[in-house]
XYZ file of C-alpha atoms in Angstrom:
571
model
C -9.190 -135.850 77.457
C -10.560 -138.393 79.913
C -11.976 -136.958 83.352
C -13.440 -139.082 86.133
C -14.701 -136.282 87.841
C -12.431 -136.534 90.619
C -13.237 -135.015 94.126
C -10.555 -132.774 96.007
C -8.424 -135.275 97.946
C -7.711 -133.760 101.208
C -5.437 -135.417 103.585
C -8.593 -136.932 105.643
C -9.997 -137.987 103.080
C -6.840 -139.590 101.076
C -6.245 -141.407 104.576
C -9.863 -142.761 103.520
C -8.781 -144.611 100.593
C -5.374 -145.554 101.296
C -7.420 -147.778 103.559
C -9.778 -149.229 101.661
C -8.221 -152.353 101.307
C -5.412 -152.422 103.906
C -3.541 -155.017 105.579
C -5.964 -156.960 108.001
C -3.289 -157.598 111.064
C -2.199 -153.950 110.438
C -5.703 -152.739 110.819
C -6.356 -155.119 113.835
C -3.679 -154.222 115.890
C -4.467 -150.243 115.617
C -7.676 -150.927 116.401
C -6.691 -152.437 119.304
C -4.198 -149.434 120.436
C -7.353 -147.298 119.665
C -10.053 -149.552 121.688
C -7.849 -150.172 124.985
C -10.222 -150.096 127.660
C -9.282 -149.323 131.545
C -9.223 -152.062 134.408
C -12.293 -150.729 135.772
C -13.993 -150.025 132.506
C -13.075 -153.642 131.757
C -14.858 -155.142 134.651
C -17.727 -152.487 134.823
C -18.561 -154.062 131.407
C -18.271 -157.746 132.237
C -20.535 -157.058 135.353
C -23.523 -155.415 132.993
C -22.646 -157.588 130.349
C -23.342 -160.770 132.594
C -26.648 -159.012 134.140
C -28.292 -158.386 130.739
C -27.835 -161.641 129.740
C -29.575 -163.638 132.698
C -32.315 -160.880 133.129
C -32.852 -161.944 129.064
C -32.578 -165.732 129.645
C -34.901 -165.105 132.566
C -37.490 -163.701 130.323
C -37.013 -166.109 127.588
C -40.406 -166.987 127.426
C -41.491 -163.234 126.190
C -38.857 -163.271 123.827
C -40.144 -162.312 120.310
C -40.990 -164.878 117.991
C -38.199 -164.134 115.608
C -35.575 -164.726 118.213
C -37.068 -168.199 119.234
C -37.679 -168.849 115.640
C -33.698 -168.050 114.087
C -32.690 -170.417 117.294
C -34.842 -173.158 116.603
C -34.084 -173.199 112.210
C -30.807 -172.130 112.434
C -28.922 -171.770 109.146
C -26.942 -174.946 110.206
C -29.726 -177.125 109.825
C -31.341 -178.030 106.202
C -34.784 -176.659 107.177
C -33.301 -173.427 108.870
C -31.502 -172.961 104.995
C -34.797 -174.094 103.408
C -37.022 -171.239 105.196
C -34.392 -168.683 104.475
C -34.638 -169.662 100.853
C -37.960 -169.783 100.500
C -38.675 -166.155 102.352
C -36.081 -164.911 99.990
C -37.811 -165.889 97.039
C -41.406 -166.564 97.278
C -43.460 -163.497 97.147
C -41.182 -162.320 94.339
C -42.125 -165.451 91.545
C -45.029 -164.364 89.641
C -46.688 -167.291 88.906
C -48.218 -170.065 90.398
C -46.145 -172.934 88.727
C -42.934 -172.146 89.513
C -44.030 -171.197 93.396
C -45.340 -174.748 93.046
C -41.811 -176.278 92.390
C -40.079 -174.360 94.619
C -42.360 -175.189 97.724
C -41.706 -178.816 96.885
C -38.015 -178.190 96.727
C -37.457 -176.638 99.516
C -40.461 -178.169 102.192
C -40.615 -181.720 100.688
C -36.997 -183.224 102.256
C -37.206 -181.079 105.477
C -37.342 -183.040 108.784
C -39.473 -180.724 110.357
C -40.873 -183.305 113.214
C -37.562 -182.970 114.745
C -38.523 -179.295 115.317
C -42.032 -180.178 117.220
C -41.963 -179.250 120.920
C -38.094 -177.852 121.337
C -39.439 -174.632 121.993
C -41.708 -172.950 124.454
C -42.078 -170.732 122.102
C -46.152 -171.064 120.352
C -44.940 -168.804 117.181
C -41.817 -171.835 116.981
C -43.950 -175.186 117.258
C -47.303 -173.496 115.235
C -44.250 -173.154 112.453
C -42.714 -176.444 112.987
C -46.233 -178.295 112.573
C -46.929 -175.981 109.202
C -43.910 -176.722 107.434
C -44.164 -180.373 108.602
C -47.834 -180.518 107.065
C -46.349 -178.613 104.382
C -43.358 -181.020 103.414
C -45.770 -184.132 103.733
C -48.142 -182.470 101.243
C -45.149 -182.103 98.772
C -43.160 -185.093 99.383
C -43.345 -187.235 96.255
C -45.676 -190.327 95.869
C -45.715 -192.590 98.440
C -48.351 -195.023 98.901
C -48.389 -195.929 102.486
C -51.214 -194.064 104.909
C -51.275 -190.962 105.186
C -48.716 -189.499 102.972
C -50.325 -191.359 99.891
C -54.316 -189.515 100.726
C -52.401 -186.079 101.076
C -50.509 -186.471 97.706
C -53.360 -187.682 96.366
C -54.880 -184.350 97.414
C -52.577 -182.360 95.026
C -54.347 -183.399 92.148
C -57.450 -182.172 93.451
C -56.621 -178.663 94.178
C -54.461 -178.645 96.814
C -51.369 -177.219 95.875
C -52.876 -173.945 95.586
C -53.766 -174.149 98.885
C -50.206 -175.282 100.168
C -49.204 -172.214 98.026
C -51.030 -169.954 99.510
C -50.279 -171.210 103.398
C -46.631 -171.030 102.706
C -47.081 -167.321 101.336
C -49.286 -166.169 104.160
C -46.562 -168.225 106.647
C -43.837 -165.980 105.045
C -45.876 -162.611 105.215
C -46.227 -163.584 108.829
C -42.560 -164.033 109.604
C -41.852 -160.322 107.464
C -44.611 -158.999 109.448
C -42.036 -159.303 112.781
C -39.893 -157.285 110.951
C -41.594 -154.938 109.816
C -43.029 -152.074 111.810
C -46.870 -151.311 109.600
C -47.040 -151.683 105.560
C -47.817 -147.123 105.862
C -46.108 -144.982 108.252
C -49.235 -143.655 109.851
C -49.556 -147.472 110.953
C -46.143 -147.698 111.891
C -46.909 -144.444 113.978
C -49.481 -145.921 115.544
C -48.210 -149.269 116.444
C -44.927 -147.320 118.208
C -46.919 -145.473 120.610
C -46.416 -148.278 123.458
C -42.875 -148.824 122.844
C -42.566 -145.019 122.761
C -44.460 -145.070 126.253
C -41.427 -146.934 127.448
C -38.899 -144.537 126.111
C -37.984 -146.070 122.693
C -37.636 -143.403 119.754
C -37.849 -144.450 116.460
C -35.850 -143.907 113.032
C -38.289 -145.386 110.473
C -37.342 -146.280 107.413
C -39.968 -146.626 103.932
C -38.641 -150.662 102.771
C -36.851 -150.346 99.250
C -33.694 -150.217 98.188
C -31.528 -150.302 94.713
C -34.092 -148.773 92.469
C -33.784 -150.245 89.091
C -35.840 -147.340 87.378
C -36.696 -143.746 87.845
C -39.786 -144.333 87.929
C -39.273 -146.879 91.098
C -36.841 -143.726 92.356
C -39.584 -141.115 92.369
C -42.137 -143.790 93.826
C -39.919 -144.004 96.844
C -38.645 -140.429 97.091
C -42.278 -139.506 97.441
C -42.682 -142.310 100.153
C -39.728 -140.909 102.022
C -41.616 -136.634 101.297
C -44.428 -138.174 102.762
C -42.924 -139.723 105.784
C -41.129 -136.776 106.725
C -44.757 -134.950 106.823
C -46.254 -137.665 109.020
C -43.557 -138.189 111.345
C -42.844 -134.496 112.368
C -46.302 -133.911 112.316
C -46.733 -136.690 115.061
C -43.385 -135.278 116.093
C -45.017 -132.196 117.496
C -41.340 -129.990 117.332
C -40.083 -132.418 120.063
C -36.307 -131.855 118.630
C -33.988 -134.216 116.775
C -32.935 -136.055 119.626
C -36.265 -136.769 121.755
C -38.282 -137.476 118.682
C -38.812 -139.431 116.075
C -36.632 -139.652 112.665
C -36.016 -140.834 109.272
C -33.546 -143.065 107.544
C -32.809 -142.848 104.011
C -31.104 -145.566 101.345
C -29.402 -143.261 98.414
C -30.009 -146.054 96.152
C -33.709 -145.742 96.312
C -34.248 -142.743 95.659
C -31.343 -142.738 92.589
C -31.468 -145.915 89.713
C -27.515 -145.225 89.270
C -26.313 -144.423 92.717
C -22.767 -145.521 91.968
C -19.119 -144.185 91.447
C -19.016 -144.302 87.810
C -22.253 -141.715 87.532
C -20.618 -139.375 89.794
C -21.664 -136.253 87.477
C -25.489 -137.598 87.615
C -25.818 -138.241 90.955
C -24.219 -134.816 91.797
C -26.632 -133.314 89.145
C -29.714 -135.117 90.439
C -29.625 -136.412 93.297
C -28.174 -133.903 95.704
C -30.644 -131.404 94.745
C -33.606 -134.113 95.884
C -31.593 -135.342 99.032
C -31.456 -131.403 100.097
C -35.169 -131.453 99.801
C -35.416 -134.303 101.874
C -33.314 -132.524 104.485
C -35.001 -129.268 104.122
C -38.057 -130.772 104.722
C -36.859 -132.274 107.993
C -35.341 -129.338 109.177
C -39.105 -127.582 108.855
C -40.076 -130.299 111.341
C -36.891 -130.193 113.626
C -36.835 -134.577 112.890
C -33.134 -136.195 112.664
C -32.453 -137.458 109.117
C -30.139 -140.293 108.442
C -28.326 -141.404 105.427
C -27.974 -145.254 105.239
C -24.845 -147.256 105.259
C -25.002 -149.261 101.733
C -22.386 -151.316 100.028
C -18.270 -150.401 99.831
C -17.830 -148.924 96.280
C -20.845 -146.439 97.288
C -19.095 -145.204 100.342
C -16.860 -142.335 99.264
C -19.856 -141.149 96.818
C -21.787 -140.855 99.828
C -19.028 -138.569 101.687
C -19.020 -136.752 98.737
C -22.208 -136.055 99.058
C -22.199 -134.889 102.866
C -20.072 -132.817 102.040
C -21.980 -130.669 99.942
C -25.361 -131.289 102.529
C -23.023 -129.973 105.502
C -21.730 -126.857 104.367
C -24.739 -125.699 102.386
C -25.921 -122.606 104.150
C -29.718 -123.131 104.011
C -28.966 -126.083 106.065
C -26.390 -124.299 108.911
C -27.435 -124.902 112.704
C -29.076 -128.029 111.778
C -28.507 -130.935 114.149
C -30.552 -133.380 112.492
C -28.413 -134.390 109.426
C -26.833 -137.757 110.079
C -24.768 -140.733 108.689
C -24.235 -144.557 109.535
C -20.738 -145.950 109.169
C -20.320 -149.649 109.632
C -17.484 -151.158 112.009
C -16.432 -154.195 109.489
C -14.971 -151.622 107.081
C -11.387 -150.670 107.693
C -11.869 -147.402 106.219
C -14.645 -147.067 109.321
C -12.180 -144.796 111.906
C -10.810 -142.858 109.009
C -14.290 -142.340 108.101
C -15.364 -140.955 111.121
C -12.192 -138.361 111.070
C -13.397 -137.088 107.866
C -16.533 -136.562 109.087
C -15.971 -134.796 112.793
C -13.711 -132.558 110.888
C -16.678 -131.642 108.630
C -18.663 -130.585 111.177
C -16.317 -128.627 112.925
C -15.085 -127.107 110.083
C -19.022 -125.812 109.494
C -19.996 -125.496 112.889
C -22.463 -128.273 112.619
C -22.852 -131.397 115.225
C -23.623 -134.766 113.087
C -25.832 -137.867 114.311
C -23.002 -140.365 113.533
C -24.596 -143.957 113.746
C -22.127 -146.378 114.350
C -23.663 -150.577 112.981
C -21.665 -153.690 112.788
C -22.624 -153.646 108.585
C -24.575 -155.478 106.618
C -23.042 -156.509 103.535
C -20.329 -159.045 104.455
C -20.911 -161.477 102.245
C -21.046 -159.799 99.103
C -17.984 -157.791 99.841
C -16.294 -160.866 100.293
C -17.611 -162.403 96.981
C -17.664 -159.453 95.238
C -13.564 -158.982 96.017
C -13.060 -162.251 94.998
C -14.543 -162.061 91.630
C -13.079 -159.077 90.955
C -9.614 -160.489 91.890
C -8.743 -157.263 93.904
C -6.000 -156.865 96.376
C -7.804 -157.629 99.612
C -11.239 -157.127 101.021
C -12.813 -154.002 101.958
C -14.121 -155.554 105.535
C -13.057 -157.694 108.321
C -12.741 -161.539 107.698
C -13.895 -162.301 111.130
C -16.160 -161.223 113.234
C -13.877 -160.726 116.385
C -12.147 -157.922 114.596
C -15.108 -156.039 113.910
C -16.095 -156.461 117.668
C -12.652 -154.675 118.152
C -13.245 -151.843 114.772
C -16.775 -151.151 117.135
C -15.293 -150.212 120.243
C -12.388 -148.730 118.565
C -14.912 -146.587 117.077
C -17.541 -145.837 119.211
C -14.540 -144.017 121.349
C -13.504 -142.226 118.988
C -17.188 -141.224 118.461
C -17.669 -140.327 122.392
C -14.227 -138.289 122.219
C -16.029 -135.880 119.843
C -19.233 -134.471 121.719
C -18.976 -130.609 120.154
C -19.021 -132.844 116.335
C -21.257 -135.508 117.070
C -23.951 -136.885 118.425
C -23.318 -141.046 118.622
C -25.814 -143.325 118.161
C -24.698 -146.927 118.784
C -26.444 -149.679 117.074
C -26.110 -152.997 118.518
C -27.994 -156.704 119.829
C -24.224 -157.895 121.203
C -24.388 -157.404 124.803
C -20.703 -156.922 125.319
C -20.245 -154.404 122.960
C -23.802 -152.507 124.817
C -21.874 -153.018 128.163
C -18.684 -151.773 126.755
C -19.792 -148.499 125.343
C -21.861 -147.534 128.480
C -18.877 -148.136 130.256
C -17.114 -145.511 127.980
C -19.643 -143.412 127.744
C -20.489 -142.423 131.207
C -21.247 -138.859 131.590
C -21.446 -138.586 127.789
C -24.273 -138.048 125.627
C -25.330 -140.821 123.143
C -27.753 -143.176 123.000
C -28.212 -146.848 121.811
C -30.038 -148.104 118.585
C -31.382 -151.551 117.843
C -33.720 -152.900 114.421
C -37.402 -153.452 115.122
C -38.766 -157.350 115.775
C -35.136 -158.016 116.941
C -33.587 -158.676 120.134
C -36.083 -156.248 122.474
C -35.846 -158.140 125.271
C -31.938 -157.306 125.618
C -33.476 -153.490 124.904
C -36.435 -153.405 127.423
C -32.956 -153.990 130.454
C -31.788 -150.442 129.059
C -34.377 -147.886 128.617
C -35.968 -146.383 131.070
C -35.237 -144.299 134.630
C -35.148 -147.449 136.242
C -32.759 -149.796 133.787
C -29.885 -147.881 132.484
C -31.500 -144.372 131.836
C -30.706 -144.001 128.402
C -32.893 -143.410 125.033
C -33.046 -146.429 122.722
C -34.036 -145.722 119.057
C -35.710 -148.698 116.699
C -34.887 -148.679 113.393
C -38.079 -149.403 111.995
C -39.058 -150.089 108.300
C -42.147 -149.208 106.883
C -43.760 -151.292 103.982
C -45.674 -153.933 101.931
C -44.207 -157.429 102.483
C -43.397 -157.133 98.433
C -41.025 -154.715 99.386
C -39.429 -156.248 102.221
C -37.869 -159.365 100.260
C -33.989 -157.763 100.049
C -33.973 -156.469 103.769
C -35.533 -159.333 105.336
C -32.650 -161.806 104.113
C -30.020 -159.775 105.679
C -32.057 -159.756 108.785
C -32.426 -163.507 108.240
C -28.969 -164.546 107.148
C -27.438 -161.960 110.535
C -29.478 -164.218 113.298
C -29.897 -167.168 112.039
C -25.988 -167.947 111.808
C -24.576 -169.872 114.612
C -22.566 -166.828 115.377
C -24.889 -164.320 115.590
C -25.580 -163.265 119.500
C -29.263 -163.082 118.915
C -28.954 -166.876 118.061
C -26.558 -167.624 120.738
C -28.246 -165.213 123.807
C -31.461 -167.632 123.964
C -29.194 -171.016 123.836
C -28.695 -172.350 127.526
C -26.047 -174.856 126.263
C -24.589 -171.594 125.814
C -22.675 -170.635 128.850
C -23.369 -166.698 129.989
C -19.652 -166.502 130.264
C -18.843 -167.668 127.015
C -21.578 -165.146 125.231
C -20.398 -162.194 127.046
C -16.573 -162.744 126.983
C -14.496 -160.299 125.632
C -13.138 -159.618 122.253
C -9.979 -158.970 123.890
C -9.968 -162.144 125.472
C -10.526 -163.466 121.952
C -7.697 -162.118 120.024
C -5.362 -162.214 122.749
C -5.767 -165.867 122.523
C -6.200 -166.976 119.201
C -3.855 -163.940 118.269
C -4.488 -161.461 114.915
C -4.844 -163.139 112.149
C -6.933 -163.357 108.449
C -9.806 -165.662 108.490
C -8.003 -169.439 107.605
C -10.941 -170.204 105.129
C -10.658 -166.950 102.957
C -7.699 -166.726 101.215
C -6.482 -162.866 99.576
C -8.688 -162.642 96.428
C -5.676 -163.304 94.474
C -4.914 -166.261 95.957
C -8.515 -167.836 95.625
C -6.897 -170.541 93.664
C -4.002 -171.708 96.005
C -0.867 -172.504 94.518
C -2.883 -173.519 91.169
C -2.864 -170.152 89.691
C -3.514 -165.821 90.787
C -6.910 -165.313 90.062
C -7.561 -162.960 87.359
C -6.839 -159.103 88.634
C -9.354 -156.500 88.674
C -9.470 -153.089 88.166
C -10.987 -150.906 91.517
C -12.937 -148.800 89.744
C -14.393 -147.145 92.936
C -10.793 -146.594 94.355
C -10.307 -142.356 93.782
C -6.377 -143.210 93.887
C -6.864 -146.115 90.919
C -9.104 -143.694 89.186
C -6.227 -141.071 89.381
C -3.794 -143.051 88.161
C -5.966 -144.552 85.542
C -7.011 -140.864 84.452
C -3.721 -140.298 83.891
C -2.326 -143.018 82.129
C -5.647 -142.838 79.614
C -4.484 -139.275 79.044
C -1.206 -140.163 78.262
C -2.072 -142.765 75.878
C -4.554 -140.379 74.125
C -1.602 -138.388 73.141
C 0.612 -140.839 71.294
C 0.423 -142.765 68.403
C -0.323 -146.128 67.716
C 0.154 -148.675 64.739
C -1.676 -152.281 65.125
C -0.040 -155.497 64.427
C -0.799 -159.153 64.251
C 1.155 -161.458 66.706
C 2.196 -164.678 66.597
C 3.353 -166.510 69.233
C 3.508 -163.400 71.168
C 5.547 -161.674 68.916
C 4.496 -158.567 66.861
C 4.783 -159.476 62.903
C 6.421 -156.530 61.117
C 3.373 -154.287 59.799
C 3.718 -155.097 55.225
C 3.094 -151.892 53.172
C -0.786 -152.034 52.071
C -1.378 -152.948 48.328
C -2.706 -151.010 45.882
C -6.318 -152.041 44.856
C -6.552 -154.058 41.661
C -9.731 -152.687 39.723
């Protein structure tokens, strides 16, 4: 018999798959029934909206370098592509001749002069004239002035040293990103921030162990984290101190649906250790948002974590749920129901997600139904606010946490939140200056946490190009908010506004994965092997098949040939 080790499916959580992969205009338009905002609510947001904006324009000159830096090398632009790919994949080539050829493939065509001077940024223009220096140095032969002595310079040792400028560049640009390479430095370095009001949920960098060894190396990063931070927590409570964040798949090397026996087996009894351990320090604990087919092995696992008894009366056990998923409001109904039903309150942190484009790809290769998220970005705008009042409808349950740079969607959900309790999240080296207009007695009066990772730069490589691809794309509001071509009325208009004009509709450039071909041909279907209702029904058919009784044939032309009677051996 064939058993998938299938969870109960109650009638929250079959509501959870059935929309896995559902309709996009269906999803859309409940959404918007669900996110309907009053008249005054409406305008209340507009009004903030447009004030956080100018005050950050205003300051534009203390903006951080990374903000002035994904403006100026945009992912339109060839260089903007060129320093994305070259963060992604230098530190992580382990020897010198093949960093070699990739600096020269990515520096040498670049027209970084065009960059010199566009920003008042120093961090900006000290990068420009780098990679400019840089792409002369490894711009192939030429033999007029100065480009001809600096080539000429490679063959005398100077590669190595372009090698090692472009690596120490790149460090430079993780370092913005990254709060200290230990957590007692990251402790350290938070202490003015904190002085301000900012919390901090810190993170240890690494993600998608490949071994168990790597697994145990970051558990124990994440044991001793927990010690430093409620130590330096000094019992101030979940909510006024500092926390944790933790990525399953770093602490597990086969965190996925198929293992579901294994990661019950061994995991869960290390992830209730984790929590424990927080518990004994009275710090908030969250569990990461990671891709779609880990989702519902995640839920699995909170459920367990949530109604264990050693862990009752704990406020500190949390969980992020991204907005681009249309499972995301189902999601959250499984999970208020959880805590009521144990008399627990949740941290429920509620992100945007991080994963779009390989859900996209990854539904297309797999020629599935439909995609798991949101084709454009307007919907998930809509999923957010949907969600986050949803979220601030269930205060016994949860305790929201809303993660966001969009200043909108920050207007919006203090506009629904008034007289609630929540507070407002943001990631660390982006998008402060937005921040720094909402915490404090005399901004908006409410906390602000930092998701901070901890780290080496080696083990920043996977989480630094999400960061890179998010705000460097023309659409990204940390892009847009420091671009005075720009209008503020344009950046903070509403996603209402949005649909109701261009109306509800899929994305025009991504066809259903199915359809990926056109009229050509279906692409090749798929079988949803993280789907519990297409592992039920494949359980079942396996089962049935097991039981009957099969003769093989050849075919030709399609056609079975009738099966001849085997001949006796000739000795």
């Amino acid at each position: 018999m064939f058993r998938f080790a299938l969870p109960q499916q109650t009638a929250l959580r079959q509501a959870v798959t059935q929309a896995y992969r559902r309709d996009e205009a269906e999803a859309v338009q409940d959404m918007l029934q669900r996110a309907q905002m009053s008249a005054a609510e409406q305008n209340g947001a507009s009004q903030l909206a447009r004030r956080l904006v100018a005050q950050v324009r205003e300051n534009r000159k203390k903006a951080s370098g990374v903000d002035a830096l994904m403006h100026e090398f945009s992912l339109s632009s060839e260089e903007g592509v060129a320093l994305m790919c070259l963060a992604e994949a230098l530190l992580r080539i382990p020897d010198n001749a093949t960093r070699n050829k990739l600096i020269q493939d990515k520096l040498a065509d670049g027209d970084w002069k065009s960059h010199l001077n566009n920003s008042p940024s120093l961090f900006v223009n000290a990068a420009a004239w780098g990679l400019l220096i840089t792409g002369k140095l490894t711009t192939p032969t030429s033999e007029q002035g100065l480009g001809a002595a600096l080539t000429r310079m490679l063959g005398k040792g100077g590669e190595p040293l372009i090698r090692k400028g472009v690596d120490y560049a790149m460090r430079m640009l993780g370092k913005q990103f990254v709060t200290g390479q230990t957590i007692e430095e990251a402790l350290q370095n938070g202490k003015e921030r904190e002085k301000s009001g900012y919390r901090f949920s810190f993170d240890m960098l690494g993600e998608a162990a490949m071994t168990e060894a790597d697994a145990d190396r970051y558990y124990q990063d994440y044991v001793n984290a927990i010690h430093a931070i409620g130590k330096d927590a000094q019992n101030a409570g979940v909510y006024e101190g500092n926390g944790i964040s933790v990525k399953l798949s770093a602490i597990h090397p086969r965190y996925v649906r198929a293992q579901h026996d294994r990661v019950t087996g061994e995991l869960l009894p290390k992830l209730k250790q984790l929590f424990m351990l927080a518990k004994s320090y009275n710090i908030g604990l969250n569990i990461d948002a990671e891709e779609a087919n880990r989702l519902e092995l995640s839920l699995d696992l909170m459920e367990a974590l949530v109604s264990d008894p050693d862990l009752a009366g704990f406020n500190g056990i949390g969980f992020v749920v991204q907005a681009y998923q249309k499972r995301c409001p189902f999601v959250i109904d499984y999970l208020v129901d959880l805590a009521r039903r144990n008399k627990q309150r949740l941290m429920i942190r509620l992100v945007k997600g991080a994963y779009w484009d390989s859900e996209i790809k990854w539904a297309q290769v797999d020629g599935l139904d439909g995609y798991p998220v949101y084709t454009r970005k307007v919907h998930t705008d809509i999923s957010y606010l949907a969600c986050a009042r949803k979220l601030l409808e269930a205060q016994d349950a949860v305790f929201p946490q809303f993660a966001t740079h969009n200043a909108y969607t920050l207007a919006a959900v203090y506009q629904m939140g008034e007289g609630k309790e929540f507070e407002f999240q943001c990631l660390h080296g982006m998008g402060e200056t937005l921040y720094d207009q909402v915490v404090g007695a005399q901004n908006l009066g409410r906390r602000v946490r930092i998701y901070a990772p901890v780290g080496t730069h080696e083990t920043l490589l996977a989480y630094l190009v999400r960061r890179l691809l998010e705000n460097g794309a023309n659409s990204s509001f940390v892009n847009q908010i420091v671009d005075e071509k720009i209008s503020i009325e344009e950046l903070i208009r509403s996603p209402f506004d949005t649909v109701a004009e261009q109306g509800v509709r899929r994305h025009s450039a991504l066809p259903l994965p199915r359809e990926l071909y056109g009229s050509g041909r279906l692409n090749s279907y798929g079988v949803d092997l993280s789907n519990e209702n297409v592992l039920q029904q494949l359980q079942t058919l396996m089962n049935q098949a097991a039981g009957q009784s099969f003769q093989t044939a050849s075919l030709i032309n399609g056609q079975s040939r009738e099966v001849q009677p085997a001949r006796p051996v000739q000795n």
